[in-house]
mmCIF file of C-alpha atoms in Angstrom:
data_model
loop_
_atom_site.group_PDB
_atom_site.id
_atom_site.type_symbol
_atom_site.label_atom_id
_atom_site.label_comp_id
_atom_site.label_asym_id
_atom_site.label_seq_id
_atom_site.Cartn_x
_atom_site.Cartn_y
_atom_site.Cartn_z
ATOM 1 C CA VAL A 315 30.831 17.307 -54.006
ATOM 2 C CA SER A 316 28.400 14.226 -54.216
ATOM 3 C CA ILE A 317 28.781 10.551 -52.154
ATOM 4 C CA PHE A 318 28.238 7.278 -54.508
ATOM 5 C CA PHE A 319 29.216 3.543 -53.211
ATOM 6 C CA SER A 320 31.877 1.667 -55.348
ATOM 7 C CA ASP A 321 30.067 -1.022 -55.853
ATOM 8 C CA CYS A 322 26.485 0.223 -56.993
ATOM 9 C CA LYS A 323 27.512 4.008 -58.119
ATOM 10 C CA VAL A 324 24.506 5.088 -57.614
ATOM 11 C CA ILE A 325 23.973 9.388 -57.140
ATOM 12 C CA PRO A 326 22.231 9.473 -54.707
ATOM 13 C CA PRO A 327 22.449 6.413 -52.781
ATOM 14 C CA ASN A 328 19.494 4.552 -51.941
ATOM 15 C CA ILE A 329 19.904 4.716 -48.268
ATOM 16 C CA SER A 330 17.973 2.283 -45.816
ATOM 17 C CA GLU A 331 17.565 1.822 -42.424
ATOM 18 C CA GLU A 332 16.753 -1.375 -41.152
ATOM 19 C CA PHE A 333 15.643 -0.939 -37.658
ATOM 20 C CA SER A 334 14.880 -5.236 -36.854
ATOM 21 C CA SER A 335 18.616 -5.719 -37.382
ATOM 22 C CA GLY A 336 19.852 -2.051 -35.712
ATOM 23 C CA ASP A 337 21.742 -1.516 -38.739
ATOM 24 C CA LEU A 338 22.439 1.528 -41.988
ATOM 25 C CA VAL A 339 22.584 -0.241 -45.057
ATOM 26 C CA CYS A 340 22.403 0.599 -49.154
ATOM 27 C CA ALA A 341 19.424 -0.566 -50.590
ATOM 28 C CA ASP A 342 21.304 -1.574 -53.666
ATOM 29 C CA CYS A 343 24.588 -3.163 -52.886
ATOM 30 C CA GLY A 344 23.808 -4.521 -49.413
ATOM 31 C CA LEU A 345 26.880 -2.087 -47.878
ATOM 32 C CA VAL A 346 26.847 -1.767 -44.416
ATOM 33 C CA LEU A 347 27.362 1.647 -43.386
ATOM 34 C CA GLY A 348 26.618 1.700 -39.737
ATOM 35 C CA ASP A 349 24.727 -0.513 -36.583
ATOM 36 C CA ARG A 350 23.354 -0.368 -33.573
ATOM 37 C CA ILE A 351 20.974 2.525 -34.935
ATOM 38 C CA VAL A 352 18.218 3.923 -32.796
ATOM 39 C CA ASP A 353 14.585 2.877 -33.405
ATOM 40 C CA THR A 354 12.560 6.130 -33.684
ATOM 41 C CA ARG A 355 8.993 4.822 -34.346
ATOM 42 C CA SER A 356 6.709 4.208 -32.006
ATOM 43 C CA GLU A 357 6.235 1.470 -29.352
ATOM 44 C CA TRP A 358 2.738 0.550 -30.460
ATOM 45 C CA ARG A 359 0.225 0.695 -32.822
ATOM 46 C CA THR A 360 -1.818 4.244 -32.637
ATOM 47 C CA PHE A 361 -5.338 4.423 -34.421
ATOM 48 C CA ALA A 362 -4.910 8.245 -33.854
ATOM 49 C CA ASN A 363 -6.598 10.293 -36.893
ATOM 50 C CA ASP A 364 -4.840 13.418 -38.040
ATOM 51 C CA GLU A 365 -7.015 15.809 -35.452
ATOM 52 C CA GLY A 366 -6.030 12.962 -32.597
ATOM 53 C CA ASP A 367 -2.877 13.014 -30.709
ATOM 54 C CA ASP A 368 -0.204 9.899 -31.511
ATOM 55 C CA PRO A 369 0.831 9.238 -27.866
ATOM 56 C CA SER A 370 4.486 7.260 -29.338
ATOM 57 C CA ARG A 371 7.640 9.164 -27.142
ATOM 58 C CA VAL A 372 5.824 10.646 -24.284
ATOM 59 C CA GLY A 373 8.029 9.698 -21.956
ATOM 60 C CA SER A 374 7.077 7.156 -19.164
ATOM 61 C CA ALA A 375 3.127 6.167 -17.754
ATOM 62 C CA ALA A 376 1.912 8.676 -16.021
ATOM 63 C CA ASN A 377 1.383 8.516 -12.268
ATOM 64 C CA PRO A 378 -2.298 8.831 -10.695
ATOM 65 C CA LEU A 379 -1.207 9.527 -7.859
ATOM 66 C CA LEU A 380 -0.036 12.742 -9.009
ATOM 67 C CA ASN A 381 -0.752 16.009 -10.380
ATOM 68 C CA GLY A 382 1.205 18.157 -13.653
ATOM 69 C CA PRO A 383 2.141 16.832 -16.452
ATOM 70 C CA GLN A 384 5.089 14.927 -15.025
ATOM 71 C CA LEU A 385 7.463 15.168 -17.839
ATOM 72 C CA ASP A 386 10.401 16.128 -16.050
ATOM 73 C CA THR A 387 14.374 16.105 -17.268
ATOM 74 C CA VAL A 388 16.009 14.485 -14.583
ATOM 75 C CA ILE A 389 19.691 15.265 -14.146
ATOM 76 C CA SER A 390 22.223 12.225 -13.146
ATOM 77 C CA GLN A 391 24.282 11.979 -9.939
ATOM 78 C CA ARG A 392 26.454 9.614 -11.722
ATOM 79 C CA ASP A 393 29.625 12.191 -12.805
ATOM 80 C CA GLY A 394 32.473 9.517 -11.678
ATOM 81 C CA GLY A 395 32.993 11.120 -8.101
ATOM 82 C CA SER A 396 33.235 14.650 -8.112
ATOM 83 C CA GLY A 397 30.150 15.108 -6.592
ATOM 84 C CA ALA A 398 29.372 18.398 -9.037
ATOM 85 C CA ALA A 399 26.390 16.288 -10.910
ATOM 86 C CA ARG A 400 24.945 15.273 -7.745
ATOM 87 C CA ASP A 401 24.714 19.127 -6.516
ATOM 88 C CA LEU A 402 23.565 20.090 -10.014
ATOM 89 C CA ASN A 403 20.399 17.093 -9.020
ATOM 90 C CA ARG A 404 19.691 18.218 -5.956
ATOM 91 C CA THR A 405 19.332 22.351 -7.021
ATOM 92 C CA HIS A 406 17.200 20.918 -10.163
ATOM 93 C CA GLY A 407 14.796 19.113 -8.146
ATOM 94 C CA ARG A 408 14.433 22.084 -5.725
ATOM 95 C CA VAL A 409 13.685 24.285 -8.498
ATOM 96 C CA THR A 410 11.597 22.077 -11.048
ATOM 97 C CA ALA A 411 9.258 20.629 -7.766
ATOM 98 C CA VAL A 412 5.652 21.174 -8.274
ATOM 99 C CA LYS A 413 4.231 22.854 -5.070
ATOM 100 C CA GLY A 414 2.253 20.205 -3.067
ATOM 101 C CA GLU A 415 4.465 17.256 -5.085
ATOM 102 C CA ARG A 416 6.896 16.683 -2.617
ATOM 103 C CA ASN A 417 4.498 16.262 0.411
ATOM 104 C CA LEU A 418 2.782 13.734 -1.136
ATOM 105 C CA LEU A 419 6.047 12.041 -2.623
ATOM 106 C CA GLN A 420 7.214 12.143 1.265
ATOM 107 C CA ALA A 421 3.440 10.776 2.430
ATOM 108 C CA TYR A 422 3.810 8.380 -0.320
ATOM 109 C CA LYS A 423 7.004 6.890 1.283
ATOM 110 C CA ASP A 424 5.677 6.902 4.422
ATOM 111 C CA ILE A 425 2.733 4.965 3.861
ATOM 112 C CA SER A 426 5.066 2.525 1.606
ATOM 113 C CA ALA A 427 7.232 1.896 4.366
ATOM 114 C CA MET A 428 4.832 1.341 7.385
ATOM 115 C CA CYS A 429 2.719 -0.785 5.253
ATOM 116 C CA GLU A 430 5.949 -2.951 4.575
ATOM 117 C CA ALA A 431 6.876 -2.417 8.427
ATOM 118 C CA ILE A 432 3.889 -4.772 9.541
ATOM 119 C CA GLY A 433 3.618 -7.026 6.108
ATOM 120 C CA LEU A 434 0.796 -4.953 4.556
ATOM 121 C CA PRO A 435 0.190 -6.395 1.108
ATOM 122 C CA LYS A 436 0.913 -3.430 -1.805
ATOM 123 C CA LEU A 437 -2.646 -3.234 -2.545
ATOM 124 C CA ILE A 438 -2.930 -1.893 1.095
ATOM 125 C CA ALA A 439 -0.420 1.056 0.589
ATOM 126 C CA ASP A 440 -1.961 1.793 -2.932
ATOM 127 C CA ILE A 441 -5.364 2.146 -1.181
ATOM 128 C CA ALA A 442 -4.310 4.343 1.615
ATOM 129 C CA LYS A 443 -1.898 6.792 -0.898
ATOM 130 C CA GLN A 444 -5.616 6.981 -3.381
ATOM 131 C CA LEU A 445 -7.282 8.286 0.158
ATOM 132 C CA PHE A 446 -4.345 10.704 1.232
ATOM 133 C CA LYS A 447 -4.093 12.000 -2.100
ATOM 134 C CA ARG A 448 -7.855 12.127 -2.100
ATOM 135 C CA VAL A 449 -7.869 14.168 1.255
ATOM 136 C CA GLU A 450 -5.275 16.765 0.117
ATOM 137 C CA ASP A 451 -7.047 17.192 -3.094
ATOM 138 C CA GLU A 452 -10.917 17.852 -1.312
ATOM 139 C CA LYS A 453 -9.076 19.479 1.551
ATOM 140 C CA LEU A 454 -11.001 17.525 4.095
ATOM 141 C CA LEU A 455 -8.676 17.632 6.923
ATOM 142 C CA ARG A 456 -7.224 21.177 7.018
ATOM 143 C CA GLY A 457 -4.710 21.848 9.704
ATOM 144 C CA LYS A 458 -4.198 18.214 10.939
ATOM 145 C CA PRO A 459 -0.834 17.373 10.322
ATOM 146 C CA ASN A 460 0.483 14.504 7.602
ATOM 147 C CA GLU A 461 1.314 11.655 10.495
ATOM 148 C CA SER A 462 -2.401 11.877 11.977
ATOM 149 C CA ILE A 463 -4.232 11.624 8.368
ATOM 150 C CA ILE A 464 -1.141 8.646 7.263
ATOM 151 C CA ALA A 465 -2.390 6.740 10.039
ATOM 152 C CA ALA A 466 -6.202 7.087 9.392
ATOM 153 C CA CYS A 467 -5.819 6.197 5.751
ATOM 154 C CA ILE A 468 -4.196 3.113 6.382
ATOM 155 C CA PHE A 469 -6.458 2.350 9.207
ATOM 156 C CA ILE A 470 -9.599 2.639 6.868
ATOM 157 C CA ALA A 471 -7.550 0.796 3.815
ATOM 158 C CA CYS A 472 -7.136 -2.278 6.134
ATOM 159 C CA ARG A 473 -10.713 -2.229 6.948
ATOM 160 C CA GLN A 474 -12.028 -1.857 3.591
ATOM 161 C CA GLU A 475 -9.732 -4.738 2.010
ATOM 162 C CA GLY A 476 -10.652 -6.764 5.045
ATOM 163 C CA VAL A 477 -7.564 -7.061 6.524
ATOM 164 C CA PRO A 478 -8.238 -5.424 10.084
ATOM 165 C CA ARG A 479 -5.867 -3.986 12.283
ATOM 166 C CA THR A 480 -6.531 -2.565 15.770
ATOM 167 C CA PHE A 481 -6.060 0.963 16.908
ATOM 168 C CA LYS A 482 -3.558 0.281 18.577
ATOM 169 C CA GLU A 483 -1.445 -1.877 15.993
ATOM 170 C CA VAL A 484 -2.065 1.211 14.615
ATOM 171 C CA CYS A 485 -0.781 3.881 16.745
ATOM 172 C CA THR A 486 2.761 1.909 17.510
ATOM 173 C CA LEU A 487 3.577 1.285 13.468
ATOM 174 C CA THR A 488 3.002 5.560 13.459
ATOM 175 C CA GLN A 489 3.575 6.946 16.630
ATOM 176 C CA VAL A 490 0.422 9.141 16.654
ATOM 177 C CA PRO A 491 -2.232 8.956 20.094
ATOM 178 C CA LYS A 492 -5.189 6.650 19.765
ATOM 179 C CA LYS A 493 -7.435 10.109 20.184
ATOM 180 C CA GLU A 494 -6.131 11.336 17.269
ATOM 181 C CA ILE A 495 -6.537 8.779 14.413
ATOM 182 C CA GLY A 496 -9.962 7.832 15.829
ATOM 183 C CA ARG A 497 -10.916 11.883 15.186
ATOM 184 C CA CYS A 498 -9.458 11.427 11.959
ATOM 185 C CA PHE A 499 -11.421 7.903 10.923
ATOM 186 C CA LYS A 500 -14.407 9.575 12.063
ATOM 187 C CA ALA A 501 -13.720 12.227 9.753
ATOM 188 C CA LEU A 502 -12.985 10.417 7.214
ATOM 189 C CA ASN A 503 -15.472 7.635 7.191
ATOM 190 C CA ASP A 504 -18.074 10.194 7.223
ATOM 191 C CA ALA A 505 -17.040 12.231 4.357
ATOM 192 C CA PHE A 506 -16.536 9.102 2.045
ATOM 193 C CA HIS A 507 -19.633 8.132 1.965
ATOM 194 C CA GLU A 508 -19.653 5.901 -1.253
ATOM 195 C CA THR A 509 -16.421 4.037 0.442
ATOM 196 C CA LYS A 510 -17.493 0.842 2.364
ATOM 197 C CA VAL A 511 -15.540 0.135 5.206
ATOM 198 C CA GLN A 512 -15.997 -3.034 7.260
ATOM 199 C CA THR A 513 -16.284 -3.375 10.780
ATOM 200 C CA MET A 514 -14.148 -5.388 12.605
ATOM 201 C CA THR A 515 -14.973 -8.740 14.142
ATOM 202 C CA SER A 516 -13.240 -11.091 16.340
ATOM 203 C CA GLU A 517 -13.560 -13.385 13.735
ATOM 204 C CA VAL A 518 -11.101 -11.968 11.211
ATOM 205 C CA LEU A 519 -8.484 -11.351 14.472
ATOM 206 C CA MET A 520 -8.479 -15.012 15.361
ATOM 207 C CA GLY A 521 -5.857 -16.458 12.638
ATOM 208 C CA ARG A 522 -3.350 -13.346 12.916
ATOM 209 C CA PHE A 523 -3.740 -13.708 16.791
ATOM 210 C CA CYS A 524 -3.078 -17.171 16.984
ATOM 211 C CA SER A 525 -0.343 -17.484 14.405
ATOM 212 C CA HIS A 526 1.413 -15.083 16.905
ATOM 213 C CA LEU A 527 1.005 -16.962 19.280
ATOM 214 C CA THR A 528 1.929 -20.700 17.963
ATOM 215 C CA LEU A 529 -1.471 -22.070 18.469
ATOM 216 C CA GLY A 530 -2.230 -24.109 15.901
ATOM 217 C CA MET A 531 -5.770 -24.567 13.965
ATOM 218 C CA ASP A 532 -7.811 -26.999 15.962
ATOM 219 C CA VAL A 533 -7.054 -23.628 18.677
ATOM 220 C CA GLN A 534 -8.043 -21.412 16.154
ATOM 221 C CA LYS A 535 -11.486 -23.276 15.644
ATOM 222 C CA THR A 536 -12.319 -23.564 18.996
ATOM 223 C CA ALA A 537 -11.729 -19.728 19.557
ATOM 224 C CA VAL A 538 -13.727 -19.057 16.713
ATOM 225 C CA ASP A 539 -16.818 -21.330 17.982
ATOM 226 C CA LEU A 540 -16.378 -19.455 21.441
ATOM 227 C CA THR A 541 -16.540 -15.675 19.965
ATOM 228 C CA LYS A 542 -19.923 -16.797 17.831
ATOM 229 C CA LYS A 543 -21.296 -18.652 20.888
ATOM 230 C CA ALA A 544 -21.099 -16.222 22.743
ATOM 231 C CA LYS A 545 -22.239 -13.387 20.482
ATOM 232 C CA GLU A 546 -25.384 -15.395 20.550
ATOM 233 C CA PHE A 547 -25.405 -15.790 24.301
ATOM 234 C CA GLY A 548 -24.695 -12.056 25.160
ATOM 235 C CA THR A 549 -22.404 -13.016 27.288
ATOM 236 C CA LEU A 550 -19.961 -11.007 26.316
ATOM 237 C CA ALA A 551 -21.773 -7.968 25.230
ATOM 238 C CA GLY A 552 -20.134 -4.523 25.166
ATOM 239 C CA LYS A 553 -16.522 -6.024 24.890
ATOM 240 C CA SER A 554 -14.284 -4.536 22.358
ATOM 241 C CA PRO A 555 -13.635 -7.239 19.164
ATOM 242 C CA VAL A 556 -10.146 -7.263 20.278
ATOM 243 C CA SER A 557 -11.273 -8.203 24.220
ATOM 244 C CA ILE A 558 -13.629 -10.892 22.768
ATOM 245 C CA ALA A 559 -11.069 -12.520 20.165
ATOM 246 C CA ALA A 560 -8.058 -12.410 23.698
ATOM 247 C CA ALA A 561 -10.611 -13.971 26.067
ATOM 248 C CA CYS A 562 -11.637 -16.685 23.375
ATOM 249 C CA ILE A 563 -8.291 -17.339 22.417
ATOM 250 C CA TYR A 564 -6.844 -17.821 26.549
ATOM 251 C CA MET A 565 -9.945 -19.879 26.904
ATOM 252 C CA ALA A 566 -9.990 -22.021 24.035
ATOM 253 C CA SER A 567 -5.848 -22.826 24.588
ATOM 254 C CA ASN A 568 -6.853 -23.993 27.976
ATOM 255 C CA LEU A 569 -9.480 -26.792 26.790
ATOM 256 C CA HIS A 570 -6.923 -27.941 23.843
ATOM 257 C CA HIS A 571 -3.981 -28.075 26.693
ATOM 258 C CA GLN A 572 -1.881 -25.575 25.149
ATOM 259 C CA LEU A 573 -1.811 -23.034 27.668
ATOM 260 C CA ARG A 574 -0.520 -19.474 27.255
ATOM 261 C CA SER A 575 -0.441 -16.713 29.262
ATOM 262 C CA THR A 576 -2.470 -13.668 30.202
ATOM 263 C CA ARG A 577 0.913 -11.476 29.417
ATOM 264 C CA ASP A 578 1.118 -13.399 26.548
ATOM 265 C CA ILE A 579 -1.921 -12.831 24.885
ATOM 266 C CA SER A 580 -1.713 -9.353 26.432
ATOM 267 C CA ASN A 581 1.504 -8.450 24.263
ATOM 268 C CA VAL A 582 -0.129 -9.847 20.817
ATOM 269 C CA CYS A 583 -3.769 -8.317 21.183
ATOM 270 C CA GLY A 584 -2.990 -5.109 22.775
ATOM 271 C CA VAL A 585 -5.391 -5.897 25.492
ATOM 272 C CA SER A 586 -4.604 -5.330 29.297
ATOM 273 C CA GLU A 587 -3.921 -8.580 31.432
ATOM 274 C CA VAL A 588 -7.072 -7.627 33.662
ATOM 275 C CA THR A 589 -9.598 -6.964 30.649
ATOM 276 C CA ILE A 590 -8.413 -10.371 29.523
ATOM 277 C CA LYS A 591 -9.071 -11.994 33.266
ATOM 278 C CA ASN A 592 -12.354 -10.024 33.179
ATOM 279 C CA ALA A 593 -13.925 -11.027 30.040
ATOM 280 C CA TYR A 594 -12.601 -14.930 30.848
ATOM 281 C CA LYS A 595 -14.704 -14.950 34.123
ATOM 282 C CA HIS A 596 -17.771 -14.134 32.178
ATOM 283 C CA LEU A 597 -17.139 -16.866 29.696
ATOM 284 C CA TYR A 598 -16.186 -19.124 32.524
ATOM 285 C CA ASN A 599 -19.651 -19.032 33.920
ATOM 286 C CA GLU A 600 -21.385 -19.791 30.940
ATOM 287 C CA LYS A 601 -18.891 -22.463 29.902
ATOM 288 C CA LYS A 602 -21.145 -25.054 29.794
ATOM 289 C CA GLY A 603 -23.499 -23.346 27.354
ATOM 290 C CA LEU A 604 -20.426 -22.602 24.906
ATOM 291 C CA VAL A 605 -18.501 -25.760 25.092
ATOM 292 C CA ASP A 606 -20.343 -29.151 23.822
#
């Protein structure tokens, strides 16, 4: 049995695949035999030699945050509403799950959700995920719950990128006790010698705190100047950066007649009203040297 076309009558027919147009045509007479053919060629050029590996048709890009080859088959959950495909997908996922990968995926999901909840950029979430994977690979915090490790990783990632969050903010976000976060942070800070963790300063916190209190740029600038002068004179020596920021904001709002109560500042900064008042007393006693 031989196949030929009535126009050219060439045996065997000279069939050509034109991937640019997606047609299957006869190269002699131009008869179109099929359309929408699948392009089986690679999506990019490769300069690999005979001994090298051709990267074409290898699936999606590998995720550096996961282990293993990552060339799994995924069964669709859509089957017209019977529910069989969903059950099959769930069973297939349990059977083919890589040991430890489920823990990583859940941790990455929690980190993304927490960072998004307080408006942290994606860069912070990615760094926190990298830190968590390193902790898992090197077994740095054995016996510690994942919630504590995640909280410490987010805290360190914020410090590294210069967008620090206070311990109380991270505690409220992750529901992990402050002492537990402090222990994990200290252990990771000692382990990551090459990782530069910036020290949190009062000036860095001013912008966010003033924004939450709906204070103008003039108040923020005055509060920053008060913080710098207070450090020069040693007025608030020994106080935490958060306490210094809260007291300076309270004083600056008074100077600009945009008064905010100690309760409002306490709710935003996470410092008790007594601490703010005590720090403010020290500032008020040195008012002549601090205010021009």
